[in-house]
CSV table of C-alpha atoms in Angstrom, one decimal:
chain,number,residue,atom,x,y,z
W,22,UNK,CA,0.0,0.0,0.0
W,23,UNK,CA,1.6,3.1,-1.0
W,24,UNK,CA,2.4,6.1,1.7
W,25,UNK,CA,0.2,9.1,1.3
W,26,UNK,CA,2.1,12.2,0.6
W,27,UNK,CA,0.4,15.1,1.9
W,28,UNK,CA,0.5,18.9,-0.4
W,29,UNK,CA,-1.0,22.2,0.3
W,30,UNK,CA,-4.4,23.1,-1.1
W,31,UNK,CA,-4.6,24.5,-4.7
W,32,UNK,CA,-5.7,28.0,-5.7
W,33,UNK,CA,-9.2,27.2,-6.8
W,34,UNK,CA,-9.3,23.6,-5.6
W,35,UNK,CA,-13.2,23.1,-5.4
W,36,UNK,CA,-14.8,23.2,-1.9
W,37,UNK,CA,-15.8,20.8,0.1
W,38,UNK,CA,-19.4,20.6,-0.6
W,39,UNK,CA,-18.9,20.1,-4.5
W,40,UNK,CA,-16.3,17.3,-4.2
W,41,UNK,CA,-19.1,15.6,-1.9
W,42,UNK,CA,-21.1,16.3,-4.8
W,43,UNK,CA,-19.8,15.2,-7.6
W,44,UNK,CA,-18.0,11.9,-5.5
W,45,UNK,CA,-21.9,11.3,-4.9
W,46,UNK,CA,-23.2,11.4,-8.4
W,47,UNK,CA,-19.8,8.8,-9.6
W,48,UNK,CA,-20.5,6.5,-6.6
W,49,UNK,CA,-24.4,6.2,-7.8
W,50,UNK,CA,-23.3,5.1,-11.4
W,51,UNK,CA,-21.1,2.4,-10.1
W,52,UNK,CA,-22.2,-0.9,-11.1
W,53,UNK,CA,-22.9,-3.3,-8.8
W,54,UNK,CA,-22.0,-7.2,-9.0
W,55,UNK,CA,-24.5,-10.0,-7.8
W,56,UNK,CA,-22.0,-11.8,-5.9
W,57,UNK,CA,-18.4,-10.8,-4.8
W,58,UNK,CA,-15.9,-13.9,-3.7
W,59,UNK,CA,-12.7,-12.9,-1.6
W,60,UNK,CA,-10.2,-14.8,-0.1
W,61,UNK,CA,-8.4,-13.7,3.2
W,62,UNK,CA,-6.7,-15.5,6.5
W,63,UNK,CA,-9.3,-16.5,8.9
W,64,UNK,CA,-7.2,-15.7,12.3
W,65,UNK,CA,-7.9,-11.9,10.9
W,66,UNK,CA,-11.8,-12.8,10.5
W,67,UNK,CA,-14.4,-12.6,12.8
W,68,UNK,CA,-14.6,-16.7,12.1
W,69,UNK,CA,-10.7,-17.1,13.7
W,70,UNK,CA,-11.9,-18.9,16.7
W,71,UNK,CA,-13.4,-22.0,13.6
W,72,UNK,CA,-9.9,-21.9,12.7
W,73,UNK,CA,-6.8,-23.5,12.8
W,74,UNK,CA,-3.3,-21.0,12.1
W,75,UNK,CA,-2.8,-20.6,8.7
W,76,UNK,CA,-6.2,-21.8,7.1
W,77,UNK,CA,-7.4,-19.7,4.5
W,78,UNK,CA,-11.1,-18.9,4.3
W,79,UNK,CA,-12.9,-18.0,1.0
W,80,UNK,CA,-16.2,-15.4,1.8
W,81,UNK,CA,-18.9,-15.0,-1.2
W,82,UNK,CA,-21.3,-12.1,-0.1
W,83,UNK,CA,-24.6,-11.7,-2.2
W,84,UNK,CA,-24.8,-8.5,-2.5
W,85,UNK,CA,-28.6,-8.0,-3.2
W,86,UNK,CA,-28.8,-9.0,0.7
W,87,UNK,CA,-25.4,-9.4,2.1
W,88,UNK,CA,-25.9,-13.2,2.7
W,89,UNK,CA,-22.8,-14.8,3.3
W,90,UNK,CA,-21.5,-17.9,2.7
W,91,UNK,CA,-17.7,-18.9,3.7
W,92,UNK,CA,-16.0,-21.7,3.9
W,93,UNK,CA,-11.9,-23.0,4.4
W,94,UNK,CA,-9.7,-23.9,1.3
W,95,UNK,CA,-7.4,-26.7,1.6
W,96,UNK,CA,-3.5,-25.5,0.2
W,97,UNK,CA,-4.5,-26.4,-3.4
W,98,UNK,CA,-7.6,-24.3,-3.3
W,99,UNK,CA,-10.0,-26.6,-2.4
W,100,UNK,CA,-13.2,-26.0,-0.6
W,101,UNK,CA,-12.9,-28.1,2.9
W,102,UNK,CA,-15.2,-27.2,5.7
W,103,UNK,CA,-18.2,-24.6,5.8
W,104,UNK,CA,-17.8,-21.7,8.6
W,105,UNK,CA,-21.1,-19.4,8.0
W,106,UNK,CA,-23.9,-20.1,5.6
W,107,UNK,CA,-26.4,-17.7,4.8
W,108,UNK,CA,-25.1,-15.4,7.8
W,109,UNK,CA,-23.6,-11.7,7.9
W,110,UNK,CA,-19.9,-11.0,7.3
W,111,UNK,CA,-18.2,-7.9,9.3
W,112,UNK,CA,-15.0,-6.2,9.0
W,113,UNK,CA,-13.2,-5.2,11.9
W,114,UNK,CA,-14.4,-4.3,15.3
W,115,UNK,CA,-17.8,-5.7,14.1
W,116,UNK,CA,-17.9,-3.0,11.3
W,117,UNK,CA,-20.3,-3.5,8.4
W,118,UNK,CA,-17.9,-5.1,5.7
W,119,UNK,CA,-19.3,-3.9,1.9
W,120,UNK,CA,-19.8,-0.7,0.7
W,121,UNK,CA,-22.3,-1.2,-2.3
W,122,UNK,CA,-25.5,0.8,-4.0
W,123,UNK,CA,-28.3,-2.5,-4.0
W,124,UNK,CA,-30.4,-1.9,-6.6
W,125,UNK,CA,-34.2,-3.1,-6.6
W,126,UNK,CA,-35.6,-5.0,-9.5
W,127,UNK,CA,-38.5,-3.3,-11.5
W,128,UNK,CA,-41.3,-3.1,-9.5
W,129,UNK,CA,-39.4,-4.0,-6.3
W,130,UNK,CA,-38.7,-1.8,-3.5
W,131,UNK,CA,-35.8,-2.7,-1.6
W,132,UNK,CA,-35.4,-4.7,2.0
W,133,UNK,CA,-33.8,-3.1,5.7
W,134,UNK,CA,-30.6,-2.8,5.1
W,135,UNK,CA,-28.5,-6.0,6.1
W,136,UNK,CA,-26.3,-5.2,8.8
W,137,UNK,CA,-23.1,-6.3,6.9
W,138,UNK,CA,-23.9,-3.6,4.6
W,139,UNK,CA,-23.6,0.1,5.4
W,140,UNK,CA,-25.5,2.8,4.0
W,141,UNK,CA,-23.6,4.4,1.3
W,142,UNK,CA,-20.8,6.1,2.6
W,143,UNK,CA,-21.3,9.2,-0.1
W,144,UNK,CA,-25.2,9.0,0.9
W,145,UNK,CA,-24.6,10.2,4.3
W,146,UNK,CA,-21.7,12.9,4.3
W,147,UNK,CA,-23.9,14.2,1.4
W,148,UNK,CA,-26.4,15.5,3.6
W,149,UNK,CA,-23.7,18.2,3.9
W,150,UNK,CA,-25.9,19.6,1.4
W,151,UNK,CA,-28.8,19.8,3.0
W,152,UNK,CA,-30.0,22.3,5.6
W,153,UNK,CA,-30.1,19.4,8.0
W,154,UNK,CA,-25.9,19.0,8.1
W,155,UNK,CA,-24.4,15.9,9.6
W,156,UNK,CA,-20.9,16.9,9.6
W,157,UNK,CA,-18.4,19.9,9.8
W,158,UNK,CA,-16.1,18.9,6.4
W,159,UNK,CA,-12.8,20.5,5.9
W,160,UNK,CA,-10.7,19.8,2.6
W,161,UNK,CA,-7.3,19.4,4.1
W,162,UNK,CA,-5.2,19.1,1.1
W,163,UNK,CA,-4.3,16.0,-1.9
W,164,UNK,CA,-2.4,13.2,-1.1
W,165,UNK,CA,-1.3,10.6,-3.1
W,166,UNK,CA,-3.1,7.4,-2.8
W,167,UNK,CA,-2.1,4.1,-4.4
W,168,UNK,CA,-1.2,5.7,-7.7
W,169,UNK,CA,-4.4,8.3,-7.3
W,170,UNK,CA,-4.3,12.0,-6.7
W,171,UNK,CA,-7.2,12.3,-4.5
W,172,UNK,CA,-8.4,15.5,-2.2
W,173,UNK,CA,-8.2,14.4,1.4
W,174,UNK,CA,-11.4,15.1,3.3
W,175,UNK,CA,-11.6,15.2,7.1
W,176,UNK,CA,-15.5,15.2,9.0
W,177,UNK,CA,-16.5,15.7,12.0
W,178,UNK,CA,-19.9,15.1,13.2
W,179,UNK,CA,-22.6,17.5,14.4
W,180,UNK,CA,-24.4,15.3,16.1
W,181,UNK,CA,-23.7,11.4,17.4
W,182,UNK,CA,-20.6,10.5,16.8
W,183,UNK,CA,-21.5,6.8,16.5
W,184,UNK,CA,-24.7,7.3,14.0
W,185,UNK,CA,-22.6,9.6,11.8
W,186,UNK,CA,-19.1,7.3,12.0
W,187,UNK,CA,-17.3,8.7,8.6
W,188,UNK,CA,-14.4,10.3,9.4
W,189,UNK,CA,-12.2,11.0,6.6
W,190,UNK,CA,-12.5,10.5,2.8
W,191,UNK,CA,-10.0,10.1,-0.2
W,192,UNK,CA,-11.5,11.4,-3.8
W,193,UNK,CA,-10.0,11.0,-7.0
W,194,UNK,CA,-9.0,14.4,-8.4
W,195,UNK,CA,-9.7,13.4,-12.0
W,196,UNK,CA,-12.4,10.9,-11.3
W,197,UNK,CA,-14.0,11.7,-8.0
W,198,UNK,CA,-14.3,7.8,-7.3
W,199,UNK,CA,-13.8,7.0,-3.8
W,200,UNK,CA,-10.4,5.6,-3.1
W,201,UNK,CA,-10.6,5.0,0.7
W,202,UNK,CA,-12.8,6.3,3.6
W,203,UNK,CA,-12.1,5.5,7.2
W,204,UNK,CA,-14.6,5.6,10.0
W,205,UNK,CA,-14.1,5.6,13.8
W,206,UNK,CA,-16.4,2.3,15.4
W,207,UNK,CA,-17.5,1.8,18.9
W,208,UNK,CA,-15.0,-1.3,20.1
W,209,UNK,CA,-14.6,-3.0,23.3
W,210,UNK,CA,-15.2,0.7,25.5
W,211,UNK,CA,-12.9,2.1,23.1
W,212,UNK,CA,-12.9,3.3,19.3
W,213,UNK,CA,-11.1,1.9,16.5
W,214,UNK,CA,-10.2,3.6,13.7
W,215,UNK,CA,-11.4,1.4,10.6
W,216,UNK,CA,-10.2,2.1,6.6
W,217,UNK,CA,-11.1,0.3,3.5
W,218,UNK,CA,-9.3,0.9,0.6
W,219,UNK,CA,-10.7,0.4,-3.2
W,220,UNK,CA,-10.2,0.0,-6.5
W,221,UNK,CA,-11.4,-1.6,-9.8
W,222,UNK,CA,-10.9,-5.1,-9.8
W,223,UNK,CA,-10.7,-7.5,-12.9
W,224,UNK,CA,-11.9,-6.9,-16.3
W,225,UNK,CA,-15.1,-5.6,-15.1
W,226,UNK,CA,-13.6,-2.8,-13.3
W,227,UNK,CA,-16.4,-3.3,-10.3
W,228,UNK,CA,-15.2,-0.9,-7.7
W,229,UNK,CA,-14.2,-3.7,-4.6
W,230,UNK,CA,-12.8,-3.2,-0.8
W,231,UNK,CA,-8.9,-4.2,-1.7
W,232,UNK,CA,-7.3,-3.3,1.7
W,233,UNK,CA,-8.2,-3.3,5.3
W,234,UNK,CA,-6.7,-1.5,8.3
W,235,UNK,CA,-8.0,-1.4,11.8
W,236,UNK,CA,-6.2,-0.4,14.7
W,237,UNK,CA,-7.9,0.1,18.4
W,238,UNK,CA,-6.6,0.9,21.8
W,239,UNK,CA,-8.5,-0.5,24.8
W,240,UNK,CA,-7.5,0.8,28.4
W,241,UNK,CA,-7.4,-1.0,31.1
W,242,UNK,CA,-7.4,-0.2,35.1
W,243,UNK,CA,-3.4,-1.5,35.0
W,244,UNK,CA,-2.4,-1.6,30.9
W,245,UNK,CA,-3.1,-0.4,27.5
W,246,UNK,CA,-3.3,-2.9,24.9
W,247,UNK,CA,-3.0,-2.0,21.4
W,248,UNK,CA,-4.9,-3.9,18.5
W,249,UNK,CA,-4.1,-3.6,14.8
W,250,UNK,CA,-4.3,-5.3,11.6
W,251,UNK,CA,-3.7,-4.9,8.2
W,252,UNK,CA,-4.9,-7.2,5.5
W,253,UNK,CA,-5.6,-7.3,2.0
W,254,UNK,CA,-8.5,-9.0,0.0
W,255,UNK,CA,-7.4,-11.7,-2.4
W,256,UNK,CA,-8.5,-13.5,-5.2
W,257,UNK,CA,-11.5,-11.2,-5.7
W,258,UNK,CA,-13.9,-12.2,-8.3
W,259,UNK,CA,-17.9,-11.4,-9.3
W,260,UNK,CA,-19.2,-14.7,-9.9
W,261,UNK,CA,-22.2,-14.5,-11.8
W,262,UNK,CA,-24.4,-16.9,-10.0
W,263,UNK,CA,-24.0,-19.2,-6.8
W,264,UNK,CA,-26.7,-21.7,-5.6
W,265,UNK,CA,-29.5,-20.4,-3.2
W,266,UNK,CA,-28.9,-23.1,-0.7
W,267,UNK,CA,-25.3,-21.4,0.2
W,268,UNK,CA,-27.7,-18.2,1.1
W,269,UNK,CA,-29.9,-19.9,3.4
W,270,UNK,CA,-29.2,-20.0,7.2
């Protein structure tokens, strides 16, 4: 994952409010897969404790509802035991793990949210716009982001810091696709500070999570312990169907 370097604000660099605005309208046109499969270590899944060290565990999400089904691979790739069908995945600190726009069918309305699937990130901070605001935004400067030039945003909530969790979003320059966001989550008495990186994946280009870092302090009446990770996502694909029956707790 490449450093961010930080540089001062340009002469004319659009505010805040229209890089909110314009991220908005290129999230929306996204298209959105049916199913995403990813790969990752299980001892840095909420599933480590249906683990042994060093098993690999493959998670397909259906995105129309965030059912999940996951399941180890043996060392040649092989599916071996099922850990979670038809459940919820989360990210880190019991984040919601997805960041996608679901789509009803014609006629259809859309379902609650699932819980493994936040509201649109864009959706919320864009209520910047409105006379209702949910956050204070300040457009610190551009940094460089894995390759992209993005405008680094910084929030900070009005109201509720835990129902208005954004804190800080990356912006293309050129593009104004979101390249990471990072959020601050209620964990264990203490906050962790959550970030998902993203970035088109295969010859599709869907926009995908690529890179997760979590890192949480929790103290203690005697010590401080420190919690990070870092991971990335592997082997991400979009199958284009998956039987029903994986979906189904």
């Amino acid at each position: 994952m490449t450093l961010p370097l930080y540089h001062v604000v340009a002469a004319g660099a659009p505010d805040p409010a229209a890089i909110f605005t314009r991220a908005q309208t290129v999230w929306s046109a996204r298209a959105a897969p049916a199913y995403e499969s990813f790969t990752v270590p299980c001892e840095e899944t909420f599933l480590a404790s249906q683990c042994e060290a060093g098993t690999v565990v493959q998670f397909i999400v259906r995105l129309a509802d965030g059912r999940t089904f996951a399941q180890t691979l043996t060392s040649d790739g092989h599916p071996a035991t099922v850990l979670l069908r038809g459940g919820y995945a989360f990210g880190p600190a019991g984040a919601p793990f997805g960041f996608y726009r679901r789509v009803p069918l014609p006629g259809a309305t859309l379902a609650p949210r699932p819980p493994n699937l936040i509201e649109d990130p864009i959706a919320t901070i864009a209520t910047v716009s409105a006379v209702d605001r949910a956050y204070d935004i300040a457009l610190v400067g551009t940094e460089a982001v894995d390759g992209h030039s993005c405008y680094y945003l910084r929030l900070r909530p009005l109201r509720d810091p835990q129902a208005y969790p954004l804190r800080e979003l990356w912006v293309d320059t050129t593009t104004y696709d979101v390249v990471r966001l990072s959020y601050a989550w209620p964990y264990n008495g203490s906050t962790a500070a959550v970030t998902y990186d993203f970035a088109p994946v295969g010859a599709s280009g869907f926009w995908s999570i690529v890179h997760i870092d979590a890192a949480a302090v929790s103290h203690g009446l005697f010590a401080t312990h420190a919690e990070h990770v870092s991971e990335d996502l592997h082997n991400i694909t979009f199958p284009a169907s998956e039987p029903d029956a994986d979906f189904s707790p």
